[in-house]
mmCIF file of C-alpha atoms in Angstrom:
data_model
loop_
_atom_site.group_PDB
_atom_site.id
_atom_site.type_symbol
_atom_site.label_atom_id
_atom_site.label_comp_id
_atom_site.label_asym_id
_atom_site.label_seq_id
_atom_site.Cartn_x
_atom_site.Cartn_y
_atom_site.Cartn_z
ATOM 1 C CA UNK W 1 1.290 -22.163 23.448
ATOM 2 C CA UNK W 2 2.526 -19.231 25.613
ATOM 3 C CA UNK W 3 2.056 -15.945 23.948
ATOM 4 C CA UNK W 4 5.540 -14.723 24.412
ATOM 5 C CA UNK W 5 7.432 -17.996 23.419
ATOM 6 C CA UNK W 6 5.567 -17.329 19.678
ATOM 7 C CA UNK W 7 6.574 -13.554 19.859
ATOM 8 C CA UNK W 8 10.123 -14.694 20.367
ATOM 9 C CA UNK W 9 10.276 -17.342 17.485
ATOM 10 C CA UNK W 10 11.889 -16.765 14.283
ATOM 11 C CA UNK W 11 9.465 -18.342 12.009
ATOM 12 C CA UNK W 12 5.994 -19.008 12.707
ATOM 13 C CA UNK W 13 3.735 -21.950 10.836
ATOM 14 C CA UNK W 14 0.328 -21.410 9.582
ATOM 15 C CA UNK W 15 -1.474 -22.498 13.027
ATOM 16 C CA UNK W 16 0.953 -20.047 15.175
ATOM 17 C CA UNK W 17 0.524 -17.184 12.895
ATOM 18 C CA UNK W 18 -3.697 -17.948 13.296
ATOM 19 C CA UNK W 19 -3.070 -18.082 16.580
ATOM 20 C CA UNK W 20 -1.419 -14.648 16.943
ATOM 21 C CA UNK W 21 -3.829 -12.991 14.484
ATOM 22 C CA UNK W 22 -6.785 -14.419 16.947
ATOM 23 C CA UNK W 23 -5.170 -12.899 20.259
ATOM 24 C CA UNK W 24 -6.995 -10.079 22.377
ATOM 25 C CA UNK W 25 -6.969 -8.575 25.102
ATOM 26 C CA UNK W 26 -3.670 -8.254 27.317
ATOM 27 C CA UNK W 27 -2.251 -10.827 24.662
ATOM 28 C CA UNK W 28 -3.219 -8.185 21.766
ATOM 29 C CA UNK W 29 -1.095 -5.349 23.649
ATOM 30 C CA UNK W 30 1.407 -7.911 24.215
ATOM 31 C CA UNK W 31 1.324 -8.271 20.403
ATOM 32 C CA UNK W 32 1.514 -4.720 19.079
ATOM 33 C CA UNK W 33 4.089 -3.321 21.568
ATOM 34 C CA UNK W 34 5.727 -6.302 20.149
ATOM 35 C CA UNK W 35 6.056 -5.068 16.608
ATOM 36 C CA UNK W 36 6.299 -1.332 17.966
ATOM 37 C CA UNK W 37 9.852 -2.688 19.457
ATOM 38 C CA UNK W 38 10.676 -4.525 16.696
ATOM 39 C CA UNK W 39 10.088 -1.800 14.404
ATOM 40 C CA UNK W 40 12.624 0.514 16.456
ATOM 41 C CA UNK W 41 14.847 -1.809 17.097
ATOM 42 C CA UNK W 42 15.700 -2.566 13.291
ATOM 43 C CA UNK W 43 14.193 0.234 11.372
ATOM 44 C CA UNK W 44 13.718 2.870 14.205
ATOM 45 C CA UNK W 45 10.949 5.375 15.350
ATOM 46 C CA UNK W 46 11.261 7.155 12.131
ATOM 47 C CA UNK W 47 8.279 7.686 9.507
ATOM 48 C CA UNK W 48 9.012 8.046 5.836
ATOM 49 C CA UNK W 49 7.133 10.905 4.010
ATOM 50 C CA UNK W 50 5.926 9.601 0.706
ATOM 51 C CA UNK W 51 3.821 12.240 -1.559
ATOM 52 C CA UNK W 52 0.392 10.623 -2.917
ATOM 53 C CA UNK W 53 -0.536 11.556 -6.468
ATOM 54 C CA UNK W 54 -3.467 9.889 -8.145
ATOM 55 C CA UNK W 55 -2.682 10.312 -11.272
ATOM 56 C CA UNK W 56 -6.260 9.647 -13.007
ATOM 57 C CA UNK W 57 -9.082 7.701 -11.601
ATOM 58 C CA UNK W 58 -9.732 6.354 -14.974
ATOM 59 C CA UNK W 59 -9.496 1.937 -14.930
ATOM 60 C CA UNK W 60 -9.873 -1.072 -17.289
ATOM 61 C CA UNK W 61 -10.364 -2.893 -14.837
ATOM 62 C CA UNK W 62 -13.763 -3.693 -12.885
ATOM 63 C CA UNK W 63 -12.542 -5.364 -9.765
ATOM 64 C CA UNK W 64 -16.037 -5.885 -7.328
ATOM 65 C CA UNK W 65 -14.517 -4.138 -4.503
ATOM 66 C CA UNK W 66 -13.649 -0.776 -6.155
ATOM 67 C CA UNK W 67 -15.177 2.619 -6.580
ATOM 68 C CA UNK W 68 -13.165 3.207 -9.218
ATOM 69 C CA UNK W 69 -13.814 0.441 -11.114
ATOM 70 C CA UNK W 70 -14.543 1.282 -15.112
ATOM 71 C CA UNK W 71 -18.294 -0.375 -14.480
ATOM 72 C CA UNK W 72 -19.157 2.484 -11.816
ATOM 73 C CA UNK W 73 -20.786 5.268 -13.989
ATOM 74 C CA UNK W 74 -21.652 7.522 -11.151
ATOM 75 C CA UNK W 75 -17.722 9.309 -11.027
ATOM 76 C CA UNK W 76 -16.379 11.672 -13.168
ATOM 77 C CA UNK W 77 -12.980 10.469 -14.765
ATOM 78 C CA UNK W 78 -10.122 12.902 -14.501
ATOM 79 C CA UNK W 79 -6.417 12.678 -15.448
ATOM 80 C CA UNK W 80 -4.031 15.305 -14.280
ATOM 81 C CA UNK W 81 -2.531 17.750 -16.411
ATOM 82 C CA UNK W 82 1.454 17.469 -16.525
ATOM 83 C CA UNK W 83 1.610 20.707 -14.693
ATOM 84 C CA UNK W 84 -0.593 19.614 -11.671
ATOM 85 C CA UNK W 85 1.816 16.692 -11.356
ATOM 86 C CA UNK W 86 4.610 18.976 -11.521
ATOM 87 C CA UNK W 87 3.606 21.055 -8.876
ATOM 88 C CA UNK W 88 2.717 17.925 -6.733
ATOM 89 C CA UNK W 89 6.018 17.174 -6.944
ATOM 90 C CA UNK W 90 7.409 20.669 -6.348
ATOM 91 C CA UNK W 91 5.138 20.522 -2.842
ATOM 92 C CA UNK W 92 6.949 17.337 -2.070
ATOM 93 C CA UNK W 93 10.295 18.734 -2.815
ATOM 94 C CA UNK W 94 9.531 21.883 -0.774
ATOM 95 C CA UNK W 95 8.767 20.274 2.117
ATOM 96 C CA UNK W 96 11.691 17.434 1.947
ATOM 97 C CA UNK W 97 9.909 14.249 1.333
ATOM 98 C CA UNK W 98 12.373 12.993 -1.075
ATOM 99 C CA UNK W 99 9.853 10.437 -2.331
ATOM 100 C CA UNK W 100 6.719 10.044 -4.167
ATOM 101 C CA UNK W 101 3.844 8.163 -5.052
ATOM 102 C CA UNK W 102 2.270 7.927 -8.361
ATOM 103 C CA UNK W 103 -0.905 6.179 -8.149
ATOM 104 C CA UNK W 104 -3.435 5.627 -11.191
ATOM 105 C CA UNK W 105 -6.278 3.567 -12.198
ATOM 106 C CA UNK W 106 -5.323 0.468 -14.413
ATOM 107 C CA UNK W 107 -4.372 0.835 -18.139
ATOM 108 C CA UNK W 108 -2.273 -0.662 -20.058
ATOM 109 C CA UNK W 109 -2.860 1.271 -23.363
ATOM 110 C CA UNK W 110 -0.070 3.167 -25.100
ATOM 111 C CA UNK W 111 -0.946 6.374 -24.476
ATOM 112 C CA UNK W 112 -1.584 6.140 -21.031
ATOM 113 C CA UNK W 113 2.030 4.353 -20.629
ATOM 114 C CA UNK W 114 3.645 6.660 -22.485
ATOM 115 C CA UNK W 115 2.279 9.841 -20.537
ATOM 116 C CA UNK W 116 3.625 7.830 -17.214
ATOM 117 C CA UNK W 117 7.408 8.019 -19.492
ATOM 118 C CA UNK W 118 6.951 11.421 -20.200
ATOM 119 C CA UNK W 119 5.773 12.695 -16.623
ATOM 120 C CA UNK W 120 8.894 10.734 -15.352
ATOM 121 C CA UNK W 121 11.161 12.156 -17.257
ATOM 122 C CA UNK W 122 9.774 15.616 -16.618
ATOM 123 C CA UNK W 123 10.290 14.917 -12.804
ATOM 124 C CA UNK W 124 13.912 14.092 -13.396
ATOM 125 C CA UNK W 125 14.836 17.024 -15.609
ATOM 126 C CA UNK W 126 12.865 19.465 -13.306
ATOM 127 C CA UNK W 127 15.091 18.429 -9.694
ATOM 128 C CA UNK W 128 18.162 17.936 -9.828
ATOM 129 C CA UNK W 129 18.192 15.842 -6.166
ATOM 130 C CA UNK W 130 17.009 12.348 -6.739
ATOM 131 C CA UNK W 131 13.327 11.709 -5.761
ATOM 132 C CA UNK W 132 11.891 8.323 -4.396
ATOM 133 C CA UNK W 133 9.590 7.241 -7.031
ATOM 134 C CA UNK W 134 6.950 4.410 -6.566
ATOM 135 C CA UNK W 135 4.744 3.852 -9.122
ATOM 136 C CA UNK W 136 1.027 2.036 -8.744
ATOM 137 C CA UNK W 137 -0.604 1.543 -11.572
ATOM 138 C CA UNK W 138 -0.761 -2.409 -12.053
ATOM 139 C CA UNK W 139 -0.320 -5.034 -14.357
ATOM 140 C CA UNK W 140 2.524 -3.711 -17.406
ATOM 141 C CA UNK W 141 4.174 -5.637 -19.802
ATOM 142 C CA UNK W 142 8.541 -5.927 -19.196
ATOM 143 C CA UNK W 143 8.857 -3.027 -21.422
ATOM 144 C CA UNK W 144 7.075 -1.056 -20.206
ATOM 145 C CA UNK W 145 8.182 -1.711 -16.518
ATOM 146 C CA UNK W 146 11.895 -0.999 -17.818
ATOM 147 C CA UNK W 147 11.186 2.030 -19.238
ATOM 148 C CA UNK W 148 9.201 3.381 -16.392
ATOM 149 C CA UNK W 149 12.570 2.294 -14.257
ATOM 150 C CA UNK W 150 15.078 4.054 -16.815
ATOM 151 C CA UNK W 151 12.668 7.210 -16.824
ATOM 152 C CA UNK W 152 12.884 7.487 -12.790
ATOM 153 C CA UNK W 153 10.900 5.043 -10.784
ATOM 154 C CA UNK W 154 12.960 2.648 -8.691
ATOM 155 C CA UNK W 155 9.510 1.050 -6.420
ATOM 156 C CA UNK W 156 6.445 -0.311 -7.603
ATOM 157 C CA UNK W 157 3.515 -1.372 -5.527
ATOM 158 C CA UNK W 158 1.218 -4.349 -7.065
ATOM 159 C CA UNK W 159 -1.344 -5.054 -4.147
ATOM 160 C CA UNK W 160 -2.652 -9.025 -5.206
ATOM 161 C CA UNK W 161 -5.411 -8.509 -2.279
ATOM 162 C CA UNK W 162 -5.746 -11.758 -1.479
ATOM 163 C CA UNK W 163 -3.301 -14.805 -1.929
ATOM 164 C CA UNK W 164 -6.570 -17.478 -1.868
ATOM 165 C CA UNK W 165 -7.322 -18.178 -5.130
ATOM 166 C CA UNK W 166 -10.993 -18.818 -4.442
ATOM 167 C CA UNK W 167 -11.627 -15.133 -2.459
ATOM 168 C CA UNK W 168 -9.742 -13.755 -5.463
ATOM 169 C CA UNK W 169 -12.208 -14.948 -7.207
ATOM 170 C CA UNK W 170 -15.176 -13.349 -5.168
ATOM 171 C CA UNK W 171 -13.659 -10.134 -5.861
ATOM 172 C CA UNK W 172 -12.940 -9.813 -9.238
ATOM 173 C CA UNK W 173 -14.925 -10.833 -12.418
ATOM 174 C CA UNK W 174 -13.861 -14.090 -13.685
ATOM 175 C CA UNK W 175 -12.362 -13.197 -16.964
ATOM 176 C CA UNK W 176 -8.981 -12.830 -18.655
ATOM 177 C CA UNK W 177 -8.646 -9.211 -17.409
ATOM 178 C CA UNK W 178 -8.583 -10.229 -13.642
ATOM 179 C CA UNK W 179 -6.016 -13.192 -13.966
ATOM 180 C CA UNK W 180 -4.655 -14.329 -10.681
ATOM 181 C CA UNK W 181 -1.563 -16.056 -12.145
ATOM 182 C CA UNK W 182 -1.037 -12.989 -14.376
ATOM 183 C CA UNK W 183 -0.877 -11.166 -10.771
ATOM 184 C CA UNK W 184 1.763 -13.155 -9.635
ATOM 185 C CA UNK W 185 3.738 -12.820 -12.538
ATOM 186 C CA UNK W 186 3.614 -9.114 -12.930
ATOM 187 C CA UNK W 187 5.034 -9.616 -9.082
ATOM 188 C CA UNK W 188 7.754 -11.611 -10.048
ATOM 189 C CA UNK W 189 8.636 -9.401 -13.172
ATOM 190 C CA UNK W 190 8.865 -6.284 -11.180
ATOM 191 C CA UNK W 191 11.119 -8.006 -8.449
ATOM 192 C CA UNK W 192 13.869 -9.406 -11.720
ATOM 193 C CA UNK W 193 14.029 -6.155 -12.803
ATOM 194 C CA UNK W 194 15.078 -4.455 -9.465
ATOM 195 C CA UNK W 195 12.178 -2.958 -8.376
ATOM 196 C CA UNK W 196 11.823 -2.320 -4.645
ATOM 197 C CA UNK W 197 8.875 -4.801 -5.176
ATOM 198 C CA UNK W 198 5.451 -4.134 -2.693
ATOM 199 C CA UNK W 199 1.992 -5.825 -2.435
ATOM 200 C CA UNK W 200 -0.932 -6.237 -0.184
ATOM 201 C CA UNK W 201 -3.914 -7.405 0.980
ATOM 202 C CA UNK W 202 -7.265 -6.012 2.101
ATOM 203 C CA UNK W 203 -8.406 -7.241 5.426
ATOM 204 C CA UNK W 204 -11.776 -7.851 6.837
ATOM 205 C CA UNK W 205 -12.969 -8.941 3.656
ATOM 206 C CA UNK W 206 -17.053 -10.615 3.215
ATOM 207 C CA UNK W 207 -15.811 -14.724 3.367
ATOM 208 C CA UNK W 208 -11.845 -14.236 4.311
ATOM 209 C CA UNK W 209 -10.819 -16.114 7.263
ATOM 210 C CA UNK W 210 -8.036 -15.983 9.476
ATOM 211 C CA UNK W 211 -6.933 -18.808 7.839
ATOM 212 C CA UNK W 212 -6.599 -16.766 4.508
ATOM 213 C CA UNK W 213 -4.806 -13.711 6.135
ATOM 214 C CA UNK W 214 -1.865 -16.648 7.429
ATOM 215 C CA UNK W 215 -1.064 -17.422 4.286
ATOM 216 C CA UNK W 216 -1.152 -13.736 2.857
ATOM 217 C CA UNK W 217 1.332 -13.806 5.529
ATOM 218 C CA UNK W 218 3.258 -17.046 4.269
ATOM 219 C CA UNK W 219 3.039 -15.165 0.859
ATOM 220 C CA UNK W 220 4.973 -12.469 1.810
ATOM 221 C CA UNK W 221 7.553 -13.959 3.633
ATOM 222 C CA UNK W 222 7.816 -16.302 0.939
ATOM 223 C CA UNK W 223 8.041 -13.998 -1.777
ATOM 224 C CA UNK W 224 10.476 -11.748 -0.131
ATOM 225 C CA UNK W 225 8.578 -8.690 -0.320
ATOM 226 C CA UNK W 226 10.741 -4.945 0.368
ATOM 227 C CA UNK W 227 7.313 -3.467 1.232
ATOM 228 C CA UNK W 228 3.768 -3.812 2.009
ATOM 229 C CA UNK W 229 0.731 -1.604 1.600
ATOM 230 C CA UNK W 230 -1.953 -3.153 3.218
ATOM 231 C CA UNK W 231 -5.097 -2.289 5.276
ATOM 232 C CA UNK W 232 -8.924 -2.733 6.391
ATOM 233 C CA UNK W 233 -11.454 -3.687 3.352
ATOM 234 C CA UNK W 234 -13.929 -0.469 3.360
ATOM 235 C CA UNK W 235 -16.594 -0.530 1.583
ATOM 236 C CA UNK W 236 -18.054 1.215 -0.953
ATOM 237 C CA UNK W 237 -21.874 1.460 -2.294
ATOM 238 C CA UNK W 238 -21.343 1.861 -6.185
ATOM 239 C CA UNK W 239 -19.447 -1.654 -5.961
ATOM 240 C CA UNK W 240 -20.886 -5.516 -5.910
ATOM 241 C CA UNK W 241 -19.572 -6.547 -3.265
ATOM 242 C CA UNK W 242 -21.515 -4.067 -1.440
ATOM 243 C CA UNK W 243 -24.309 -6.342 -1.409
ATOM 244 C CA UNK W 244 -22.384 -8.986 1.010
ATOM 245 C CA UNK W 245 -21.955 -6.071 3.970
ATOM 246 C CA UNK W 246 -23.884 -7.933 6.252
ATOM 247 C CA UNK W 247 -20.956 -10.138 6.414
ATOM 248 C CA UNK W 248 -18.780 -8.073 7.728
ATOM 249 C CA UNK W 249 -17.126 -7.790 11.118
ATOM 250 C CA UNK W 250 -17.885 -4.572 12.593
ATOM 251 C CA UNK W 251 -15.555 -1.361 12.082
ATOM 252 C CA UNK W 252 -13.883 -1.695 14.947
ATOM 253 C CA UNK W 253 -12.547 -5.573 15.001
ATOM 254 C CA UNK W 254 -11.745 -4.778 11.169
ATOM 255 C CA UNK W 255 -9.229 -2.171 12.318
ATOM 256 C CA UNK W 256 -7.619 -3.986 15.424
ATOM 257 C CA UNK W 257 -7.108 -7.074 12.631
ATOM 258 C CA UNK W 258 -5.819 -4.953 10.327
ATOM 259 C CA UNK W 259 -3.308 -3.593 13.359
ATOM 260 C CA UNK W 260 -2.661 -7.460 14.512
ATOM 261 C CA UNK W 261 -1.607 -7.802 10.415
ATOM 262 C CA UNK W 262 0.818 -5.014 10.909
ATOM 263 C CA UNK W 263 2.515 -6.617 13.836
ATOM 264 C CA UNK W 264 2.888 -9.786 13.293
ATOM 265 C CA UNK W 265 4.544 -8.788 9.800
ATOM 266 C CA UNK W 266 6.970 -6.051 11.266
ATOM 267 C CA UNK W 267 7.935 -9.503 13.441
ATOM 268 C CA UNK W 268 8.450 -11.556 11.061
ATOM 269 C CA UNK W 269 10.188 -9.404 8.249
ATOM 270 C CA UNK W 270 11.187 -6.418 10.365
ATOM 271 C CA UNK W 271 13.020 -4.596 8.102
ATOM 272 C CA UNK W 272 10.629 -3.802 5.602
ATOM 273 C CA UNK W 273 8.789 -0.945 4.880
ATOM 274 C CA UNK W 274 5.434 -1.058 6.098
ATOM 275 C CA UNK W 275 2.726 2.095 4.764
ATOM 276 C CA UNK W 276 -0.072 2.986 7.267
ATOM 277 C CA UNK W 277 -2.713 3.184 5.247
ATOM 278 C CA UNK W 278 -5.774 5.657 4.754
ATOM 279 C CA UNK W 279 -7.965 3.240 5.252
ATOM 280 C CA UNK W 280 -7.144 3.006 8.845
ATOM 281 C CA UNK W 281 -8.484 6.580 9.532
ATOM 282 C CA UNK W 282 -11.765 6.044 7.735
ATOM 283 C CA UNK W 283 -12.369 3.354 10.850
ATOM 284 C CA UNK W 284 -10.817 5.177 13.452
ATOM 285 C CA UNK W 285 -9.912 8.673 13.387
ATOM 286 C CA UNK W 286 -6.396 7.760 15.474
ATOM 287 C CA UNK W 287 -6.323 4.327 12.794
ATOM 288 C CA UNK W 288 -2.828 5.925 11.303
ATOM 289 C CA UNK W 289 -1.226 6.886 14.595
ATOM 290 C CA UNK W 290 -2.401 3.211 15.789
ATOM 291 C CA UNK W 291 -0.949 1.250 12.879
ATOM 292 C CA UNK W 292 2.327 3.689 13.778
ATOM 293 C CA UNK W 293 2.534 2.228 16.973
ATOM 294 C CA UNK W 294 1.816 -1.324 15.737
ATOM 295 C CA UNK W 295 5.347 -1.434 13.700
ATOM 296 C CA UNK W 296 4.293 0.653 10.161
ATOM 297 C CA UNK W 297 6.847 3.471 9.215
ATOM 298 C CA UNK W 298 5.398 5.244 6.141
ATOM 299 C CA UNK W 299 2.920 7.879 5.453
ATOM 300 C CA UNK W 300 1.511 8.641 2.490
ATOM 301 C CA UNK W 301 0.263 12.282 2.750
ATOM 302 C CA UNK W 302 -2.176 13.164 -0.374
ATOM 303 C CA UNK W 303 -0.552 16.010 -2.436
ATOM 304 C CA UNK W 304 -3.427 15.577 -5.526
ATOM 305 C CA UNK W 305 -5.007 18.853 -5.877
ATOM 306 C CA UNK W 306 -8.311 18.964 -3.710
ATOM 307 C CA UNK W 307 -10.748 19.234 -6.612
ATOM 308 C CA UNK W 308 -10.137 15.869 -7.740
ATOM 309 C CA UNK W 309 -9.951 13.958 -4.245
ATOM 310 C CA UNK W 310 -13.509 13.110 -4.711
ATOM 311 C CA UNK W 311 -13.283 11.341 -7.834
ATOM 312 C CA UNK W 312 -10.679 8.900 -6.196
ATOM 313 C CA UNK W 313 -12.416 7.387 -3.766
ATOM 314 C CA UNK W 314 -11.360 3.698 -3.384
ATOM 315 C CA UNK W 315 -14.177 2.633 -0.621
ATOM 316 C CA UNK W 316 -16.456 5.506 1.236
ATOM 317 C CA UNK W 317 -15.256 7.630 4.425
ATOM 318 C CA UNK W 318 -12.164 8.547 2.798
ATOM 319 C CA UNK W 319 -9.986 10.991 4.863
ATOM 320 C CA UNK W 320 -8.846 14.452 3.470
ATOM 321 C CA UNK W 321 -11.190 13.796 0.403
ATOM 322 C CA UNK W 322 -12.141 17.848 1.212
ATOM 323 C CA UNK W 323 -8.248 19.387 2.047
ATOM 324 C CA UNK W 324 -5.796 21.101 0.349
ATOM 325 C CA UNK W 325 -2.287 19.656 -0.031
ATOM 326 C CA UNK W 326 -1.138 21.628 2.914
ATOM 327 C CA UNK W 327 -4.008 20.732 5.314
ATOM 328 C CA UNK W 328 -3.550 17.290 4.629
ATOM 329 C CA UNK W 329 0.430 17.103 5.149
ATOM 330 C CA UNK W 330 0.454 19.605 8.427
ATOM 331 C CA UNK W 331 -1.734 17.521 9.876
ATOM 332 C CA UNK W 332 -0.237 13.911 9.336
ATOM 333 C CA UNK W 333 2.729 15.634 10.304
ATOM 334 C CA UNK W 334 1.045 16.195 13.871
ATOM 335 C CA UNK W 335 -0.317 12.917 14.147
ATOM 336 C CA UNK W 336 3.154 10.994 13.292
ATOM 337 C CA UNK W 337 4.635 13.475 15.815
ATOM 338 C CA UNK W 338 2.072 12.484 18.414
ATOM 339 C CA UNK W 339 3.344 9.066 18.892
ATOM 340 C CA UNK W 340 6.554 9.479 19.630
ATOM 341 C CA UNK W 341 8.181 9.111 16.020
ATOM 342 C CA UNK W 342 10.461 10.865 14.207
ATOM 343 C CA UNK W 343 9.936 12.538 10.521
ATOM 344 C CA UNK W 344 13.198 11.487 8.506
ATOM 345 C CA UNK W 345 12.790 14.280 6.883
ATOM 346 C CA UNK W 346 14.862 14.388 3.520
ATOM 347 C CA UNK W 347 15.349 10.500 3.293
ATOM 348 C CA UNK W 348 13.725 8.510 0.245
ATOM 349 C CA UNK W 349 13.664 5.735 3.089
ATOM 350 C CA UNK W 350 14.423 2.643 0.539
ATOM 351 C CA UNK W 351 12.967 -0.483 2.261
ATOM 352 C CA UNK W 352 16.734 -1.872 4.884
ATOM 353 C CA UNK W 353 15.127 -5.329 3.406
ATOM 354 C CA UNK W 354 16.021 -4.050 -0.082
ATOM 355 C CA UNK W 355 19.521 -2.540 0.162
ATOM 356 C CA UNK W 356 20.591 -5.461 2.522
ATOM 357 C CA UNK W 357 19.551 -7.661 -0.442
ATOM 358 C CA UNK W 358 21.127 -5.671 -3.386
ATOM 359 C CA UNK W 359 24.671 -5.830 -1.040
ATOM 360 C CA UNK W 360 24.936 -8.837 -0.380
ATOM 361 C CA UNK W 361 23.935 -9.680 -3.926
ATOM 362 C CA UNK W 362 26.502 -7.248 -5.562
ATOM 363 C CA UNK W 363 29.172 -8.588 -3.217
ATOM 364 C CA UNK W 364 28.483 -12.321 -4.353
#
């Protein structure tokens, strides 16, 4: 089938969306200039600033992918004092992001969800203006998700990595702590309770096929995701999956899937938000500005205070793991600018996919 007829569909089977994930050459430019005009035309040239705290690097969790994961003994566990989140925040407030990130290992013990209610709340009483708020920090139960929402945080990002049952099985220990169907629900939960509701995948993973990234596709069309934070699998020494690298396609066909991922989503759901993610740079020093021009329209400069970057590091090569709060957002600030986008500054930049929903639904 003709390259541009599929560009110019409305919805895509599995086979088509394989087929556009598999393009190259003139096709591939074909593809991402594609979602770069898609992106402006419904969500414009415009990148939303959104303030990355990691809260604490601390996890119950052991997924195989993970540097972070509780089984790695070779980090030092940290957890932010209230005041360095506070003045996280004041940096992002300063500089008119009007949104944050709150980002954390996975716990779901009480005092660990209570500190999240408390910091919340402290955010709210300390500025006046209302702040974007998206919170990543797992699997909760409903009360817990409420009160995080009544404290301050309207989004929530649950990344399920990968929609095939049997790759999520490959990268997380088979055990009631890693629960695939307890994934999904925690999805669906956050999405009832009106959360701007994200997820994501990691791409170029050891055994994932093209086949698999279609229906992570399918998934989040399906699901009727606001946003998506998704990027390149990197990987990471202290982790067991690093024994499978030899399967992996090299750096550079990880990132241009990753950037084929990107466009063919802005395509078919074009106005959601879509996060260029770090990972991207750790492949390609211009990964960021490329995923930019492939349809994403977030950035997620890192405002946690440089002595704890290294203890936070996801999968190896990580960008700005060595910068200061300011380093890191003057110069993502350059990059974005490079491109030809805009910085809306002062805008939390709520997903058009989201408020179109809520309207229509409060007008029913």
């Amino acid at each position: 089938m003709n390259l541009q007829h599929l560009l110019n569909k409305e919805s895509w089977s599995k086979d088509e969306l394989i087929m556009l994930l598999s393009c190259k050459d003139h096709d591939l430019q074909l593809l991402l200039q594609k979602g770069l005009e898609t992106k402006a035309k419904y969500v414009g040239r415009k990148v939303y600033l959104r303030g990355l705290i990691e809260l604490s690097n601390t996890c119950a969790k052991n997924c195989l992918y993970c540097g972070i994961r509780c089984g790695n003994l070779q980090i030092e566990r940290y957890f932010l004092s209230d005041e360095e989140v506070l003045n996280a925040v004041d940096f992002a407030v300063e500089h008119n992001f009007a949104s944050i990130v709150m980002q954390s290992g996975e716990r779901t013990d009480k005092a660990f969800t209570d500190r999240v209610t408390s910091l919340l709340q402290k955010i709210k009483q300390r500025h006046n203006q209302p702040i974007g708020i998206t919170l990543s920090m797992g699997e909760q139960t409903e009360e817990v998700y409420r009160r995080w929402m009544d404290a301050g945080a309207n989004r929530y990002l649950l990344r399920i990595e990968s929609t095939n049952l049997d790759l999520y099985h490959k990268i997380h220990p088979n055990d009631s702590l890693h629960n695939y169907q307890k994934r999904l629900d925690s999805l669906s939960l956050l999405k009832k309770l009106g959360y701007q509701t994200g997820t994501g995948v990691m791409i170029g993973l050891p055994f994932q096929t093209l086949d698999d990234l279609a229906d992570d596709l399918l998934f989040f069309k399906e699901f009727d995701v606001d946003m998506i934070g998704m990027g390149p699998y990197v990987e990471h020494p202290d982790t067991p999956l690093f024994e499978y690298q030899s399967l992996l396609q090299p750096k550079e066909q990880r990132l241009e899937l990753a950037l084929k991922m990107i466009a063919v989503l802005r395509i078919m759901m074009p106005e959601i938000n879509i996060a260029a993610a770090t990972a991207l740079q750790s492949l390609d020093d211009l990964g960021r500005e490329k995923a930019l021009l492939a349809g994403a329209n977030v950035v997620m400069p890192n405002l946690t205070p440089e002595k704890y970057r290294e203890g936070y590091k996801l999968y190896e090569n990580k960008p700005g793991t060595h910068e200061e709060a300011h380093d890191t957002t003057a110069a993502l600030e350059r990059r974005i600018l490079s491109v030809g986008d805009t910085i809306a500054y002062g805008e939390q930049g709520d997903s058009k996919h989201f408020t179109f929903k809520k309207t229509n639904y409060n007008l029913s």
